[in-house]
Amino acid sequence: MAGKSNKGRSKRGSRNASNSSETLISFDVPGKDISRASESSQVNTSDVPAVSETNSSNIDAKEPETANAATQVKQGDLQLFPMSVKTQSGEKLELQLNPGDSVMDIRQFLLDAPETCFITCYDLSLHTKDDSTYHLEDYNEISEVADITTGGCSLEMVPALYDDRSIRAHVHRTRELFSLSALHASLSTSLALQNELAQNKAATLGDTPKTEVPELDGLGYMEDVTGSLGNLLTSSSKEIKCVESIVFSSFNPPPTYRKLVGDLIYLDVITLEGNKFCITGTTEMFYVNSSTGNTLDPRPSKTTSEATTLVALLQKISSKFKKAFREILERRTSAHPFENVQSLLPPNSWLDLYPVPDHKRDSARAEDALTLSYGSELIGMQRDWNEELQSCREFPHTTPQERVFRDRALYKVSSDFVDAAISGAVGVISRCIPPINPTDPECFHMYVHNNIFFSFAVDADLELVTKKGADSNSKIGSRSSMHSSSEKTSYSPSDGGSGVPNGEKCDGSCSHDHNNVMEPTPDIPAETQLAESEQATYASANNDLKGTKAYQEADVSGLYSLAMAIIDYRGHRVVAQSVLPGILQGDKSDSLLYGSVDNGKKICWKEDFHSKVLEAAKRLHLKEHLVLDGSGNVCKLAAPVECKGIVGSDDRHYLLDLMRVTPRDANYTCPGSRYCILRPELITAFCQAQAAETSKCINSSSQAVADVTTDSEQVAAVDKQDLTKEERTEDVKEPASISTEITEPYEEILFNPNVLTEFKLAGSDEEIAADEANVRKVSLYLTDVVLPKFIQDLCTLEVSPMDGQTLTEALHAHGINVRYLGKVADRTKHLPHLLDLCTNEIVVRSAKHILKDVLRDTEDQDLALALSHFLNCLFGSCQGLGAKLAANSVQSRNPKKDHAGHQSSGKLSRGQSRWKGRGQSSKMNQPSYMNISSEALWSDIQEFARLKYKFELPEDARSRVAKVSVIRNLCQKVGITTAARKYDLSSSTPFQTSDVLDVRPVVKHSVPVCSEAKELIETGKLQLAEGMLSEAYTLFSEAFSMLQQVTGPMHREVANCCRYLAMVLYHAGDMAGAIIQQHKELIINERCLGLDHPDTAHSYGNMALFYHGLNQTELALQHMSRALLLLSLSSGPDHPDVAATFINVAMMYQDIGNMNTALRYLQEALKKNERLLGKEHIQTAVCYHALAIACNCMGAFKLSHQHEKKTYDILVKQLGEDDSRTRDSQNWMKTFKMRELQMNAQKQKDQASNAASAQKAIDMLKAHPDLIHAFQAAAGGSGSSGASVNKSLNTAIMGENIPRGRGTDERAARAAAEVRKKAAARGLLIRPHGVPVQALPPLTQLLNIINSGMTPETVENGEVNRVNGEANGHPSSDLVDTQQDQSTPGQDRVPVGLGKSLAPLDSKKQKSKPKHVA
């Protein structure tokens, strides 16, 4: 919403400026921008504070203009106008409103404001400057009532009368305010507040800030991932108690004679002081009545306390409540505003607090749970979801504001529908809702609850399939007719009610599920037929959801589709749909106007319906074509044959059963793959590639198809340095809007959705052959062009998925179905992290299907035991719990399935024994989970992987899988919540029954997004890539404002806007503004994607780099520690992004002078990249360049040059000599070489000067022999060392014939020569050539020699060490003894290019203080 409070803004402004931050470099260190990216990150970071302070950066040539533009936009792109609001208590609030804001927006703001958050029942009046007063309706826009741009307008909150519903809502809202559980405080906010408090305390006490920055434990997370699970979750906010209890009184409901005078509700309240009150809620107010004991006395008490709100009344009767409630409001106000906003569809968390918090009494919670259970809602309060949804679609949408209003209504209704569908599906599976057709076979039961239609994903006739081994697809296709006979309806809601795999996105990730019979044989076992049938059903549901979403986005006037959601819970799959008007009231034989309900035997057709379907088909690249029905009649269709066009009782035209809105995949045409269809992203990319090819041919530019296929991925791939990997994944979709103008002038490619199916096509043979050729061509395009390009992007890190979810999203963004995951794994075996990622995902998806089958056959009371046993079998070494183990692990579950098929048609899909009790045969069998063992489970997983993905799991897959990542992925897909404790995954049974805390529903939905805002974002990204910051900022701001109005702040697209805004503001030099936007993105990602989502990890990394740019390194490292923790959970320690994060951590330590830690992280990054990517990968070159910069900071220019030479060699091989990054690396080599020569020359000059000074001192001693005796006397009787000094002095003065430079210790000299020889062989120099090894000490040092009893050799070595230390930027330290210094450099310095650990460097820095000879 546009409105904002000045109070809130002033309170939060200063904190947010220091609270959040954006990237100094790309957090992912993209592979292509190696030299510039790493140079800016490792070298120039210290310059950033000056940029932010003076706002005069040279980042971009357009910066002054863009900075001004950013400032202008920030001040009022939304054209906000001040308006005061008079509350019921007489206080005045100041709002900033936009004329386009609705009254609902104002109500929402007042609900969030501390002064008015407890007021729920009021009307709003608008007073204008001409003294006119207007009553505002909820759906009014301000501009419709009065012009607020002229000023002088004000709002007033006028108390309204309560009714039964509003007073209950008021009590519910009041209880909500008493709890802080809804406040989701981000760790980033907490860290920033702690840092601010520490700085303020130090400033108050006059203390100097700490210079020591503690070392983060990031490497520890990588070494012990399981031990870090407990660090993910922070304990929830400590509750502040306001009242002992506040419950509905047992006096309810009010007697009739009291209702007639306005009584609505009675409440029993016990205050913190221990006083008990009975409160009456009337239509006008709340007051304390005189009731005591068991008799109602409705008269006001003698104290006559009354108020229009419950909070105001409690403040009057309890001083402790008043104080505690003030603390709660202060806590809420101090939080970031986004932390108070509820997410409509929050993600499931796979971890929960450990130890499990105590479950305490809460009467309010108990009342809510009981009163909101299934079946207790009033009939009048049920929502007509279909009417709401279709009415919203009919809203006008000609102007931008009308489109925003329409999109907001659609988003809200759809989100509410999904929420209600989840609740209803849980009720259906939990047997709380009775079926509407109880006399039908149980597998065909259907349910209606809260005006939502529920059906299970079931197979058509399992008994027939089992006995005859018939083709499951024909049975599935004929489900509609069976449902028609049993349900008396002409459409089949359960046709879309076929299930989908847990936890996957609805866009076709499950198409792989029915790919398990790729090479059919006539004697396929019945069990395989069953599994195939089940998976095909899953695919049809997934495809139906995708098709519904596609037609919604096509948005053809007069053509409607139902609201739909798919819910997976406890192994079951339920499809929820809004109820088609009139379908449950009886059989309307004339309601079917289009398509077929009997698998093409009879096809209906109407001209007006066909015209609407044809308009949608053009937008979906579908072709108008001819088909034959069972009688040989020719019909003209523009949709799949099995779709159903129905006219509802509201006279709207509905299109249902949209399982195939894209063509069938020609690479999968065997039986069992009917629903293997291509993805819409692939169709779009193919059409654009063909249009581009046609354009080039017309322009007489011959170019192969393969050369233009990358257009769809490269349009927005510019400026990779600023775009994180998830953005690059999204950018593939950009051409959809960009190249529409390209495709228009040429004939658009359209596909026949019914080719390669069992349906008979009419028309000429040439036309049919051409249609088939088109489909085969796009299928070939997938395997020959898109898939190799995707694998290339994976190898070059253009696309870098972190876990199974981001891998799936990346595949889908490129138009690749997940069923091709095995091909991706086969072609990336040379890169360990990609092979592991694909293998882990295949293992998880295979295990998920087995686990769902187990859960369907498990009683409620055994769920925790079954899940813990399954996890132990998967990650430990466990035998079956039953008395008998399956002899054949591959067939371990088949006897159950086979028996189920003969026993009942619903057993396999529904776990029928859970519903009506087990039959005699079932009683003899144990639950299926008791028969699972580790060997059997892994054998089944390998078989699933072979059948579904055509991938042979490695023999050591069981030991190689990243166990924590697999646990996380599996739990998210199935909805399992486990305890966040350290698990011993090396033991045979790492999980206990008590570790399984919850099983939650996993949902797929088609909630619409604001397409106009997405187009603005895509255009803004192009402007940003071209360096047009002002234009990009305007576009992103407009998109942000639009999305805020449509979806509210808690949405993934809003987070994307915030990230791009932060990026633009950073480049414009506005660091404070960038920090605020980046912090918003982090909070949204935590709330909408999850605490450990890879995007959340990248947000923390970007925040860390921003804080480092502001010289708040300790705060930056705390954020980096969190980023490394999240990365260790999602991807595990072996991933290039972890290495890139290590480079950024090293940069921070390097800039504060902690070179030991910096070098250790750089070496760890180098080891990871060399192992994961190879020694000649560009990311490896990034590590070498970072090491060169670090050595440069230490003054080790020789090492810098050698590391940079490695960088240069890799870049020449990968990019060529003419690439700008290669030339940059060459310039760095020259710089390092020049600095090395300068340092050597300076050393020669210094040592020559020292030699001259020493000669003068010796001449003076020769001229004054009495001084020698004084020196010797000062040295005292120091024993052997004194004699050594005496001999050394005599040698120097008297000129004894001892080789110059040898010193007094022959063993030390020989050891030094040996070390020097070895170092030269390894490319290292102990001392520069051409410089005297030992110059005689000057007079002052001679005095030190005598006083300390040291030899000249020792002093000389100490001097060299001091010079080196100062060259490295460190002050000279105490001297060390000869043997120590001469042996250390050659042994401890890491050879160039070797990724060995730098632990010896740490020990070198931390050696004990010098050994002084007595």
PDB file of N, CA and C in Angstrom, residues 16-68:
ATOM      1  N   ASN A  16      17.248   1.683   9.706  1.00  0.00           N
ATOM      2  CA  ASN A  16      17.321   0.955   8.447  1.00  0.00           C
ATOM      3  C   ASN A  16      18.519   1.380   7.628  1.00  0.00           C
ATOM      4  N   ALA A  17      18.934   2.627   7.793  1.00  0.00           N
ATOM      5  CA  ALA A  17      20.077   3.079   7.015  1.00  0.00           C
ATOM      6  C   ALA A  17      21.328   2.301   7.363  1.00  0.00           C
ATOM      7  N   SER A  18      21.419   1.870   8.590  1.00  0.00           N
ATOM      8  CA  SER A  18      22.602   1.088   8.985  1.00  0.00           C
ATOM      9  C   SER A  18      22.303  -0.392   9.079  1.00  0.00           C
ATOM     10  N   ASN A  19      21.081  -0.737   8.712  1.00  0.00           N
ATOM     11  CA  ASN A  19      20.603  -2.085   8.962  1.00  0.00           C
ATOM     12  C   ASN A  19      20.783  -3.049   7.826  1.00  0.00           C
ATOM     13  N   SER A  20      20.870  -2.539   6.624  1.00  0.00           N
ATOM     14  CA  SER A  20      20.856  -3.438   5.503  1.00  0.00           C
ATOM     15  C   SER A  20      21.817  -2.951   4.466  1.00  0.00           C
ATOM     16  N   SER A  21      22.201  -3.854   3.593  1.00  0.00           N
ATOM     17  CA  SER A  21      23.281  -3.540   2.688  1.00  0.00           C
ATOM     18  C   SER A  21      23.172  -4.302   1.410  1.00  0.00           C
ATOM     19  N   GLU A  22      23.911  -3.887   0.427  1.00  0.00           N
ATOM     20  CA  GLU A  22      23.899  -4.558  -0.885  1.00  0.00           C
ATOM     21  C   GLU A  22      25.289  -4.919  -1.286  1.00  0.00           C
ATOM     22  N   THR A  23      25.382  -5.601  -2.390  1.00  0.00           N
ATOM     23  CA  THR A  23      26.644  -6.175  -2.817  1.00  0.00           C
ATOM     24  C   THR A  23      27.660  -5.170  -3.282  1.00  0.00           C
ATOM     25  N   LEU A  24      28.908  -5.430  -2.906  1.00  0.00           N
ATOM     26  CA  LEU A  24      30.012  -4.701  -3.506  1.00  0.00           C
ATOM     27  C   LEU A  24      30.404  -5.372  -4.805  1.00  0.00           C
ATOM     28  N   ILE A  25      30.323  -6.687  -4.819  1.00  0.00           N
ATOM     29  CA  ILE A  25      30.498  -7.431  -6.063  1.00  0.00           C
ATOM     30  C   ILE A  25      29.377  -8.430  -6.115  1.00  0.00           C
ATOM     31  N   SER A  26      29.285  -9.106  -7.229  1.00  0.00           N
ATOM     32  CA  SER A  26      28.287 -10.158  -7.297  1.00  0.00           C
ATOM     33  C   SER A  26      28.610 -11.213  -6.258  1.00  0.00           C
ATOM     34  N   PHE A  27      27.600 -11.571  -5.468  1.00  0.00           N
ATOM     35  CA  PHE A  27      27.832 -12.548  -4.406  1.00  0.00           C
ATOM     36  C   PHE A  27      28.271 -13.880  -4.970  1.00  0.00           C
ATOM     37  N   ASP A  28      27.874 -14.154  -6.209  1.00  0.00           N
ATOM     38  CA  ASP A  28      28.190 -15.452  -6.779  1.00  0.00           C
ATOM     39  C   ASP A  28      29.534 -15.462  -7.497  1.00  0.00           C
ATOM     40  N   VAL A  29      30.202 -14.327  -7.617  1.00  0.00           N
ATOM     41  CA  VAL A  29      31.442 -14.197  -8.371  1.00  0.00           C
ATOM     42  C   VAL A  29      31.274 -14.878  -9.725  1.00  0.00           C
ATOM     43  N   PRO A  30      30.537 -14.274 -10.649  1.00  0.00           N
ATOM     44  CA  PRO A  30      30.223 -14.934 -11.902  1.00  0.00           C
ATOM     45  C   PRO A  30      31.479 -15.303 -12.661  1.00  0.00           C
ATOM     46  N   GLY A  31      31.363 -16.377 -13.381  1.00  0.00           N
ATOM     47  CA  GLY A  31      32.537 -16.904 -14.048  1.00  0.00           C
ATOM     48  C   GLY A  31      33.098 -15.995 -15.100  1.00  0.00           C
ATOM     49  N   LYS A  32      32.264 -15.195 -15.758  1.00  0.00           N
ATOM     50  CA  LYS A  32      32.761 -14.503 -16.924  1.00  0.00           C
ATOM     51  C   LYS A  32      33.469 -13.207 -16.593  1.00  0.00           C
ATOM     52  N   ASP A  33      33.128 -12.553 -15.506  1.00  0.00           N
ATOM     53  CA  ASP A  33      33.688 -11.242 -15.225  1.00  0.00           C
ATOM     54  C   ASP A  33      34.818 -11.353 -14.233  1.00  0.00           C
ATOM     55  N   ILE A  34      35.675 -12.295 -14.474  1.00  0.00           N
ATOM     56  CA  ILE A  34      36.625 -12.673 -13.434  1.00  0.00           C
ATOM     57  C   ILE A  34      37.553 -11.564 -13.032  1.00  0.00           C
ATOM     58  N   SER A  35      38.243 -10.931 -13.980  1.00  0.00           N
ATOM     59  CA  SER A  35      39.284  -9.996 -13.585  1.00  0.00           C
ATOM     60  C   SER A  35      38.689  -8.790 -12.896  1.00  0.00           C
ATOM     61  N   ARG A  36      37.642  -8.229 -13.527  1.00  0.00           N
ATOM     62  CA  ARG A  36      37.085  -7.012 -12.943  1.00  0.00           C
ATOM     63  C   ARG A  36      36.359  -7.302 -11.645  1.00  0.00           C
ATOM     64  N   ALA A  37      35.655  -8.398 -11.644  1.00  0.00           N
ATOM     65  CA  ALA A  37      34.902  -8.707 -10.430  1.00  0.00           C
ATOM     66  C   ALA A  37      35.828  -8.909  -9.257  1.00  0.00           C
ATOM     67  N   SER A  38      36.835  -9.742  -9.460  1.00  0.00           N
ATOM     68  CA  SER A  38      37.705 -10.031  -8.327  1.00  0.00           C
ATOM     69  C   SER A  38      38.581  -8.845  -7.990  1.00  0.00           C
ATOM     70  N   GLU A  39      38.933  -8.048  -9.018  1.00  0.00           N
ATOM     71  CA  GLU A  39      39.762  -6.876  -8.721  1.00  0.00           C
ATOM     72  C   GLU A  39      39.001  -5.905  -7.832  1.00  0.00           C
ATOM     73  N   SER A  40      37.760  -5.658  -8.213  1.00  0.00           N
ATOM     74  CA  SER A  40      36.998  -4.721  -7.394  1.00  0.00           C
ATOM     75  C   SER A  40      36.720  -5.286  -6.030  1.00  0.00           C
ATOM     76  N   SER A  41      36.572  -6.613  -5.951  1.00  0.00           N
ATOM     77  CA  SER A  41      36.220  -7.184  -4.660  1.00  0.00           C
ATOM     78  C   SER A  41      37.405  -7.264  -3.726  1.00  0.00           C
ATOM     79  N   GLN A  42      38.561  -7.614  -4.270  1.00  0.00           N
ATOM     80  CA  GLN A  42      39.680  -7.824  -3.369  1.00  0.00           C
ATOM     81  C   GLN A  42      40.514  -6.574  -3.151  1.00  0.00           C
ATOM     82  N   VAL A  43      40.435  -5.626  -4.068  1.00  0.00           N
ATOM     83  CA  VAL A  43      41.358  -4.514  -3.964  1.00  0.00           C
ATOM     84  C   VAL A  43      40.666  -3.222  -3.585  1.00  0.00           C
ATOM     85  N   ASN A  44      39.569  -2.933  -4.269  1.00  0.00           N
ATOM     86  CA  ASN A  44      39.015  -1.595  -4.147  1.00  0.00           C
ATOM     87  C   ASN A  44      37.898  -1.492  -3.130  1.00  0.00           C
ATOM     88  N   THR A  45      37.700  -2.516  -2.351  1.00  0.00           N
ATOM     89  CA  THR A  45      36.597  -2.478  -1.406  1.00  0.00           C
ATOM     90  C   THR A  45      36.742  -1.350  -0.407  1.00  0.00           C
ATOM     91  N   SER A  46      37.965  -1.069  -0.023  1.00  0.00           N
ATOM     92  CA  SER A  46      38.158  -0.043   0.994  1.00  0.00           C
ATOM     93  C   SER A  46      37.785   1.334   0.485  1.00  0.00           C
ATOM     94  N   ASP A  47      37.640   1.482  -0.821  1.00  0.00           N
ATOM     95  CA  ASP A  47      37.270   2.788  -1.338  1.00  0.00           C
ATOM     96  C   ASP A  47      35.778   3.043  -1.261  1.00  0.00           C
ATOM     97  N   VAL A  48      34.986   2.009  -0.995  1.00  0.00           N
ATOM     98  CA  VAL A  48      33.545   2.183  -1.068  1.00  0.00           C
ATOM     99  C   VAL A  48      32.996   3.161  -0.049  1.00  0.00           C
ATOM    100  N   PRO A  49      33.467   3.175   1.208  1.00  0.00           N
ATOM    101  CA  PRO A  49      32.920   4.145   2.148  1.00  0.00           C
ATOM    102  C   PRO A  49      33.019   5.574   1.635  1.00  0.00           C
ATOM    103  N   ALA A  50      34.120   5.889   0.992  1.00  0.00           N
ATOM    104  CA  ALA A  50      34.229   7.233   0.452  1.00  0.00           C
ATOM    105  C   ALA A  50      33.142   7.488  -0.579  1.00  0.00           C
ATOM    106  N   VAL A  51      32.819   6.454  -1.328  1.00  0.00           N
ATOM    107  CA  VAL A  51      31.766   6.609  -2.331  1.00  0.00           C
ATOM    108  C   VAL A  51      30.455   6.949  -1.660  1.00  0.00           C
ATOM    109  N   SER A  52      30.135   6.183  -0.621  1.00  0.00           N
ATOM    110  CA  SER A  52      28.846   6.402   0.017  1.00  0.00           C
ATOM    111  C   SER A  52      28.808   7.708   0.784  1.00  0.00           C
ATOM    112  N   GLU A  53      29.947   8.168   1.289  1.00  0.00           N
ATOM    113  CA  GLU A  53      29.942   9.398   2.072  1.00  0.00           C
ATOM    114  C   GLU A  53      29.889  10.629   1.177  1.00  0.00           C
ATOM    115  N   THR A  54      30.644  10.585   0.104  1.00  0.00           N
ATOM    116  CA  THR A  54      30.722  11.788  -0.720  1.00  0.00           C
ATOM    117  C   THR A  54      29.756  11.746  -1.884  1.00  0.00           C
ATOM    118  N   ASN A  55      29.200  10.557  -2.139  1.00  0.00           N
ATOM    119  CA  ASN A  55      28.277  10.394  -3.253  1.00  0.00           C
ATOM    120  C   ASN A  55      28.913  10.826  -4.564  1.00  0.00           C
ATOM    121  N   SER A  56      30.206  10.589  -4.713  1.00  0.00           N
ATOM    122  CA  SER A  56      30.895  11.010  -5.929  1.00  0.00           C
ATOM    123  C   SER A  56      31.672   9.851  -6.530  1.00  0.00           C
ATOM    124  N   SER A  57      31.032   8.705  -6.598  1.00  0.00           N
ATOM    125  CA  SER A  57      31.715   7.532  -7.125  1.00  0.00           C
ATOM    126  C   SER A  57      31.905   7.648  -8.625  1.00  0.00           C
ATOM    127  N   ASN A  58      32.898   6.900  -9.093  1.00  0.00           N
ATOM    128  CA  ASN A  58      33.128   6.845 -10.531  1.00  0.00           C
ATOM    129  C   ASN A  58      32.667   5.516 -11.110  1.00  0.00           C
ATOM    130  N   ILE A  59      31.705   4.883 -10.436  1.00  0.00           N
ATOM    131  CA  ILE A  59      31.279   3.570 -10.895  1.00  0.00           C
ATOM    132  C   ILE A  59      30.701   3.658 -12.299  1.00  0.00           C
ATOM    133  N   ASP A  60      29.935   4.684 -12.557  1.00  0.00           N
ATOM    134  CA  ASP A  60      29.253   4.783 -13.835  1.00  0.00           C
ATOM    135  C   ASP A  60      29.375   6.207 -14.343  1.00  0.00           C
ATOM    136  N   ALA A  61      29.488   6.323 -15.649  1.00  0.00           N
ATOM    137  CA  ALA A  61      29.652   7.664 -16.207  1.00  0.00           C
ATOM    138  C   ALA A  61      28.426   8.520 -15.967  1.00  0.00           C
ATOM    139  N   LYS A  62      27.272   7.866 -15.765  1.00  0.00           N
ATOM    140  CA  LYS A  62      26.033   8.600 -15.604  1.00  0.00           C
ATOM    141  C   LYS A  62      25.683   8.823 -14.154  1.00  0.00           C
ATOM    142  N   GLU A  63      26.638   8.658 -13.267  1.00  0.00           N
ATOM    143  CA  GLU A  63      26.263   8.619 -11.856  1.00  0.00           C
ATOM    144  C   GLU A  63      25.616   9.890 -11.324  1.00  0.00           C
ATOM    145  N   PRO A  64      26.158  11.088 -11.574  1.00  0.00           N
ATOM    146  CA  PRO A  64      25.492  12.267 -11.014  1.00  0.00           C
ATOM    147  C   PRO A  64      24.037  12.333 -11.435  1.00  0.00           C
ATOM    148  N   GLU A  65      23.783  12.057 -12.692  1.00  0.00           N
ATOM    149  CA  GLU A  65      22.415  12.109 -13.170  1.00  0.00           C
ATOM    150  C   GLU A  65      21.559  11.044 -12.522  1.00  0.00           C
ATOM    151  N   THR A  66      22.104   9.828 -12.386  1.00  0.00           N
ATOM    152  CA  THR A  66      21.313   8.749 -11.815  1.00  0.00           C
ATOM    153  C   THR A  66      21.092   8.939 -10.328  1.00  0.00           C
ATOM    154  N   ALA A  67      22.070   9.489  -9.664  1.00  0.00           N
ATOM    155  CA  ALA A  67      21.884   9.719  -8.225  1.00  0.00           C
ATOM    156  C   ALA A  67      20.752  10.715  -8.006  1.00  0.00           C
ATOM    157  N   ASN A  68      20.751  11.783  -8.813  1.00  0.00           N
ATOM    158  CA  ASN A  68      19.681  12.760  -8.682  1.00  0.00           C
ATOM    159  C   ASN A  68      18.336  12.130  -9.021  1.00  0.00           C
TER     160      ASN A  68
END
